[in-house]
């Protein structure tokens, strides 16, 4: 065989081999080829690629129930909760996604899932903040538009095709496949076939570095983010509602017209997270955000829309950090911003049983004013714990 | 059109080869060359068709002028006019904005000439033709047909990023008597070299770029960069640039070879160099040669004593810096290398006159290499940083002035060494260690690659990869484990077919991550 024939033959063989390996290992959790323990079951690389894989996956799963939000939902809400028995559930939570992006992805799920009947949507204070001049518009869709508006044109179709191809035919995929195989017995994040992020990396961090760095990092993030710009809820003076709330209203109208139930809920923050917000002078704005949400929902009240608040101070959110036992994981929280699936399960139970029990509260007209007052009081009551925590974290206590 | 793009690899290249060979077979060499010129112009016009007019005008003007200078009109004024026209074009497109910005800041005025887009490869095709004009004036050129001349300027493998080819090297190859046809050996060698280049550019250079870019962005934004981060960023860029340029040069050599054309060598393991002169003999060799022949020697070279020699060196390198980009950081980079060269020449002069023998020892050579590579890395910081403050910020980080720290995840794993780390003032910072580990794994691996492995010139020396005769050369350079490297010489074996195919396939697998070449808009 001549050199050129050998070269061509090996090239073809390698291309087939690489494609086959990447499809089978499926490092990004895209194709869900058969999974085998110790070979390709754990998918650590998938958690970094959810923005690519999840929109395509949701098209494939065509869920009856959709769980949506940012990383809190992705790590905290299990599609396997008993309340969903007999239903196809997909967790479309996207870490770090903006509110516009989250809602656009919900539309994508609605458009591609004919049996979608319920959406559970976790809302975040930070996702609603705007600066006096800067607003997110639909222009940002360019980064994900091709994934979620598949019907529109050749250009999008080409982009979708090449992107999906890259999940099998790319150096990135090949390296990720090798990494996936090598990490099967490691404690790492992994995305399941229905979109849940296992959040196992937290266990690793708590075990090796302890909880302190996690708390420091997250509380530091709150401080940095809130001190960056003058944040507010409305973009311009005189504007009654910001584009964020407009986007939410648009979603409410869409689901109402399609008779899909939308359970909105405010994520359960650890009390330290709320104190960090307060520290930067934004607690009042946070309460105002809750009030605005309640008003928005009240104005569109129907059997299809509910708003739940899990963010207050209660036995779960006031969980002691126990930093003196740094390598012992907390019961409900990974760190101040992220709750675990156990707390997520209680949250789902509250929503689907319809009763507030001791966790979560329907935020309707009657509940709003007492809710806000209770929060203000509870914030004051927990100041001592907050100061203790800050001292333990070696952060300066500002009186 | 980029070499690592779908349109080039799957459409342009196969169609051009097919067309070129078919036309050569049916109608002979001249029509085949016309096809190659047409394809090359299409390749250039793909980026921005309007600038094709500039390339055509430049080729037409210089061909006519070269003919006149090579004929009866050996008028120096005509040569100066020709060079001035070429330099004016490059000055307008490349330097007008820079000059105006400086005028504005010096005289506190606000002139504007709008946004001038730099035509692709203008420096390459202009320099190539200036050399042609000078050689025509000196009577070195022959009578060339316009078609051949057009191919010499526009031949697509070398058009957009070099090498800067010389008419005496290229035109005789176009004028050969035997028919252009598919030569299996040329294709095999060309394809293998191209595959290696594609791998270097797309897998290595683009692979490590992600560890360099954010650090320089942070430095330019004025953020404090600690010791390991600064060195990680600087070294990552040092390798990114190396493999970007080396990969591109290899791809150019490989592509030309598929057509049976041998290009000059442009890149010969410069990071093995044990002094800065050697570095410049190995880095962007055709530019160094151009600057030496048409600037340094034209200025008087070393004919008027040491002071004049050093002055000429500095001027040449300052111009070399400015050639790379219209910005003060490039001028500083050029000036820095000019100074390095002066120091090196002075040192060589000193040790030669003192007659010391330690210069022959391996220890001396490795020490010299270490000093050289540090000097080069410092130079690259100026080359890469967008602002002068950004460069100085990086350098202060590299000097340890912003402290030494490592990610907490790694720090906790080094608990037995905490006392030592504390005594060295190494502190933990929040965050995981994945990026830190990946950065330094890349750096260690690539250090071994650039020092130990052979380049394409060495690997294909028996098959005349380029016009150079260098072969496993270690003059003024280090080469650890050279014996291992010498075993990696190309043969038509299954092993090389596999290695080349693997490099090619891995290169193809990066097509969805197409990026621009760094050595692109010069």
CSV table of N, CA, C and O in Angstrom, one decimal, chain A residues 22-67:
chain,number,residue,atom,x,y,z
A,22,UNK,N,-16.6,9.0,21.1
A,22,UNK,CA,-17.3,10.1,21.7
A,22,UNK,C,-18.8,10.0,21.8
A,22,UNK,O,-19.4,10.4,22.7
A,23,UNK,N,-19.3,9.3,20.8
A,23,UNK,CA,-20.8,9.0,20.9
A,23,UNK,C,-21.1,8.1,22.0
A,23,UNK,O,-22.0,8.3,22.8
A,24,UNK,N,-20.3,7.1,22.2
A,24,UNK,CA,-20.5,6.1,23.2
A,24,UNK,C,-20.2,6.7,24.6
A,24,UNK,O,-21.1,6.6,25.5
A,25,UNK,N,-19.1,7.3,24.8
A,25,UNK,CA,-18.8,7.9,26.1
A,25,UNK,C,-19.8,9.1,26.4
A,25,UNK,O,-20.2,9.3,27.5
A,26,UNK,N,-20.1,9.8,25.3
A,26,UNK,CA,-21.1,10.9,25.4
A,26,UNK,C,-20.8,11.8,26.6
A,26,UNK,O,-21.6,12.0,27.6
A,27,UNK,N,-19.6,12.5,26.6
A,27,UNK,CA,-19.1,13.2,27.8
A,27,UNK,C,-20.0,14.4,28.2
A,27,UNK,O,-20.0,14.8,29.3
A,28,UNK,N,-20.7,14.9,27.2
A,28,UNK,CA,-21.5,16.1,27.5
A,28,UNK,C,-23.0,15.8,27.8
A,28,UNK,O,-23.9,16.7,27.9
A,29,UNK,N,-23.3,14.5,27.9
A,29,UNK,CA,-24.7,14.1,28.3
A,29,UNK,C,-25.7,14.5,27.2
A,29,UNK,O,-26.8,15.0,27.5
A,30,UNK,N,-25.3,14.3,26.0
A,30,UNK,CA,-26.1,14.8,24.8
A,30,UNK,C,-26.9,13.7,24.2
A,30,UNK,O,-28.1,13.8,24.0
A,31,UNK,N,-26.3,12.6,24.0
A,31,UNK,CA,-26.9,11.5,23.2
A,31,UNK,C,-27.5,10.4,24.1
A,31,UNK,O,-28.3,9.6,23.7
A,32,UNK,N,-27.0,10.3,25.3
A,32,UNK,CA,-27.4,9.3,26.3
A,32,UNK,C,-27.4,7.9,25.6
A,32,UNK,O,-28.4,7.2,25.6
A,33,UNK,N,-26.3,7.6,25.0
A,33,UNK,CA,-26.0,6.2,24.6
A,33,UNK,C,-25.9,5.4,25.8
A,33,UNK,O,-25.9,5.9,26.9
A,34,UNK,N,-25.9,4.0,25.7
A,34,UNK,CA,-26.0,3.2,26.9
A,34,UNK,C,-24.9,3.6,27.9
A,34,UNK,O,-23.7,3.8,27.5
A,35,UNK,N,-25.3,3.6,29.2
A,35,UNK,CA,-24.3,4.0,30.2
A,35,UNK,C,-23.9,2.7,30.9
A,35,UNK,O,-24.7,1.9,31.2
A,36,UNK,N,-22.6,2.7,31.2
A,36,UNK,CA,-22.0,1.5,31.9
A,36,UNK,C,-21.2,2.0,33.1
A,36,UNK,O,-20.4,3.0,32.9
A,37,UNK,N,-21.4,1.5,34.2
A,37,UNK,CA,-20.7,1.9,35.4
A,37,UNK,C,-19.2,1.8,35.2
A,37,UNK,O,-18.7,0.8,34.5
A,38,UNK,N,-18.5,2.7,35.7
A,38,UNK,CA,-17.0,2.7,35.6
A,38,UNK,C,-16.5,3.0,34.2
A,38,UNK,O,-15.3,3.0,34.0
A,39,UNK,N,-17.4,3.3,33.3
A,39,UNK,CA,-16.9,3.6,31.9
A,39,UNK,C,-17.5,5.0,31.5
A,39,UNK,O,-16.7,5.9,31.2
A,40,UNK,N,-18.8,5.2,31.6
A,40,UNK,CA,-19.3,6.5,31.1
A,40,UNK,C,-20.6,6.9,31.9
A,40,UNK,O,-21.3,7.8,31.4
A,41,UNK,N,-20.8,6.4,33.0
A,41,UNK,CA,-22.0,6.7,33.8
A,41,UNK,C,-21.9,8.1,34.4
A,41,UNK,O,-22.9,8.9,34.3
A,42,UNK,N,-20.8,8.4,35.0
A,42,UNK,CA,-20.6,9.7,35.5
A,42,UNK,C,-20.1,10.7,34.4
A,42,UNK,O,-19.2,10.3,33.7
A,43,UNK,N,-20.7,11.8,34.3
A,43,UNK,CA,-20.3,12.7,33.2
A,43,UNK,C,-19.8,14.1,33.7
A,43,UNK,O,-20.6,15.1,33.7
A,44,UNK,N,-18.6,14.2,34.2
A,44,UNK,CA,-18.2,15.4,34.9
A,44,UNK,C,-18.0,16.6,33.9
A,44,UNK,O,-18.2,17.7,34.3
A,45,UNK,N,-17.8,16.3,32.6
A,45,UNK,CA,-17.7,17.4,31.7
A,45,UNK,C,-19.0,18.0,31.3
A,45,UNK,O,-19.1,19.1,30.7
A,46,UNK,N,-20.1,17.3,31.5
A,46,UNK,CA,-21.4,17.7,31.1
A,46,UNK,C,-21.8,19.0,31.8
A,46,UNK,O,-22.5,19.8,31.2
A,47,UNK,N,-21.4,19.1,33.1
A,47,UNK,CA,-21.9,20.3,33.8
A,47,UNK,C,-21.4,21.6,33.3
A,47,UNK,O,-22.0,22.6,33.5
A,48,UNK,N,-20.3,21.6,32.5
A,48,UNK,CA,-19.8,22.8,31.9
A,48,UNK,C,-20.4,23.1,30.6
A,48,UNK,O,-20.1,24.1,29.9
A,49,UNK,N,-21.2,22.2,30.1
A,49,UNK,CA,-21.7,22.3,28.7
A,49,UNK,C,-23.3,22.3,28.6
A,49,UNK,O,-23.8,22.1,27.6
A,50,UNK,N,-23.9,22.6,29.8
A,50,UNK,CA,-25.4,22.4,29.8
A,50,UNK,C,-26.1,23.4,28.9
A,50,UNK,O,-27.1,23.1,28.4
A,51,UNK,N,-25.5,24.6,28.7
A,51,UNK,CA,-26.1,25.5,27.8
A,51,UNK,C,-26.2,25.0,26.4
A,51,UNK,O,-27.1,25.4,25.6
A,52,UNK,N,-25.3,24.2,26.0
A,52,UNK,CA,-25.4,23.6,24.7
A,52,UNK,C,-26.3,22.4,24.7
A,52,UNK,O,-27.2,22.3,23.9
A,53,UNK,N,-26.0,21.5,25.6
A,53,UNK,CA,-26.7,20.2,25.6
A,53,UNK,C,-28.2,20.2,26.0
A,53,UNK,O,-29.1,19.6,25.4
A,54,UNK,N,-28.5,21.1,27.1
A,54,UNK,CA,-29.9,21.0,27.6
A,54,UNK,C,-31.0,21.4,26.6
A,54,UNK,O,-32.0,20.7,26.6
A,55,UNK,N,-30.8,22.5,25.8
A,55,UNK,CA,-31.9,22.8,24.9
A,55,UNK,C,-32.1,21.7,23.9
A,55,UNK,O,-33.3,21.5,23.5
A,56,UNK,N,-31.1,21.0,23.5
A,56,UNK,CA,-31.3,19.9,22.6
A,56,UNK,C,-31.9,18.7,23.3
A,56,UNK,O,-32.8,18.0,22.8
A,57,UNK,N,-31.5,18.5,24.6
A,57,UNK,CA,-32.0,17.3,25.3
A,57,UNK,C,-33.5,17.5,25.6
A,57,UNK,O,-34.3,16.6,25.6
A,58,UNK,N,-33.9,18.7,26.0
A,58,UNK,CA,-35.3,19.0,26.3
A,58,UNK,C,-36.2,18.7,25.1
A,58,UNK,O,-37.3,18.2,25.3
A,59,UNK,N,-35.7,19.0,23.9
A,59,UNK,CA,-36.4,18.6,22.7
A,59,UNK,C,-36.7,17.1,22.6
A,59,UNK,O,-37.7,16.7,22.1
A,60,UNK,N,-35.7,16.4,23.0
A,60,UNK,CA,-35.7,14.9,23.0
A,60,UNK,C,-36.6,14.3,24.0
A,60,UNK,O,-37.4,13.5,23.8
A,61,UNK,N,-36.5,14.9,25.3
A,61,UNK,CA,-37.3,14.3,26.4
A,61,UNK,C,-38.8,14.7,26.3
A,61,UNK,O,-39.6,13.9,26.6
A,62,UNK,N,-39.1,15.8,25.8
A,62,UNK,CA,-40.4,16.3,25.7
A,62,UNK,C,-41.2,16.2,27.0
A,62,UNK,O,-42.1,15.3,27.2
A,63,UNK,N,-40.8,16.9,28.0
A,63,UNK,CA,-41.3,16.6,29.4
A,63,UNK,C,-42.7,17.1,29.6
A,63,UNK,O,-43.3,17.9,28.9
A,64,UNK,N,-43.3,16.5,30.6
A,64,UNK,CA,-44.7,16.9,31.1
A,64,UNK,C,-44.5,18.0,32.1
A,64,UNK,O,-45.3,18.9,32.2
A,65,UNK,N,-43.4,17.9,32.9
A,65,UNK,CA,-43.1,18.9,33.9
A,65,UNK,C,-41.7,19.5,33.6
A,65,UNK,O,-40.8,18.7,33.4
A,66,UNK,N,-41.6,20.8,33.7
A,66,UNK,CA,-40.3,21.4,33.5
A,66,UNK,C,-39.8,22.1,34.7
A,66,UNK,O,-40.6,22.9,35.3
A,67,UNK,N,-38.6,21.9,35.1
A,67,UNK,CA,-38.0,22.6,36.3
A,67,UNK,C,-37.0,23.6,35.7
A,67,UNK,O,-36.2,23.2,34.9
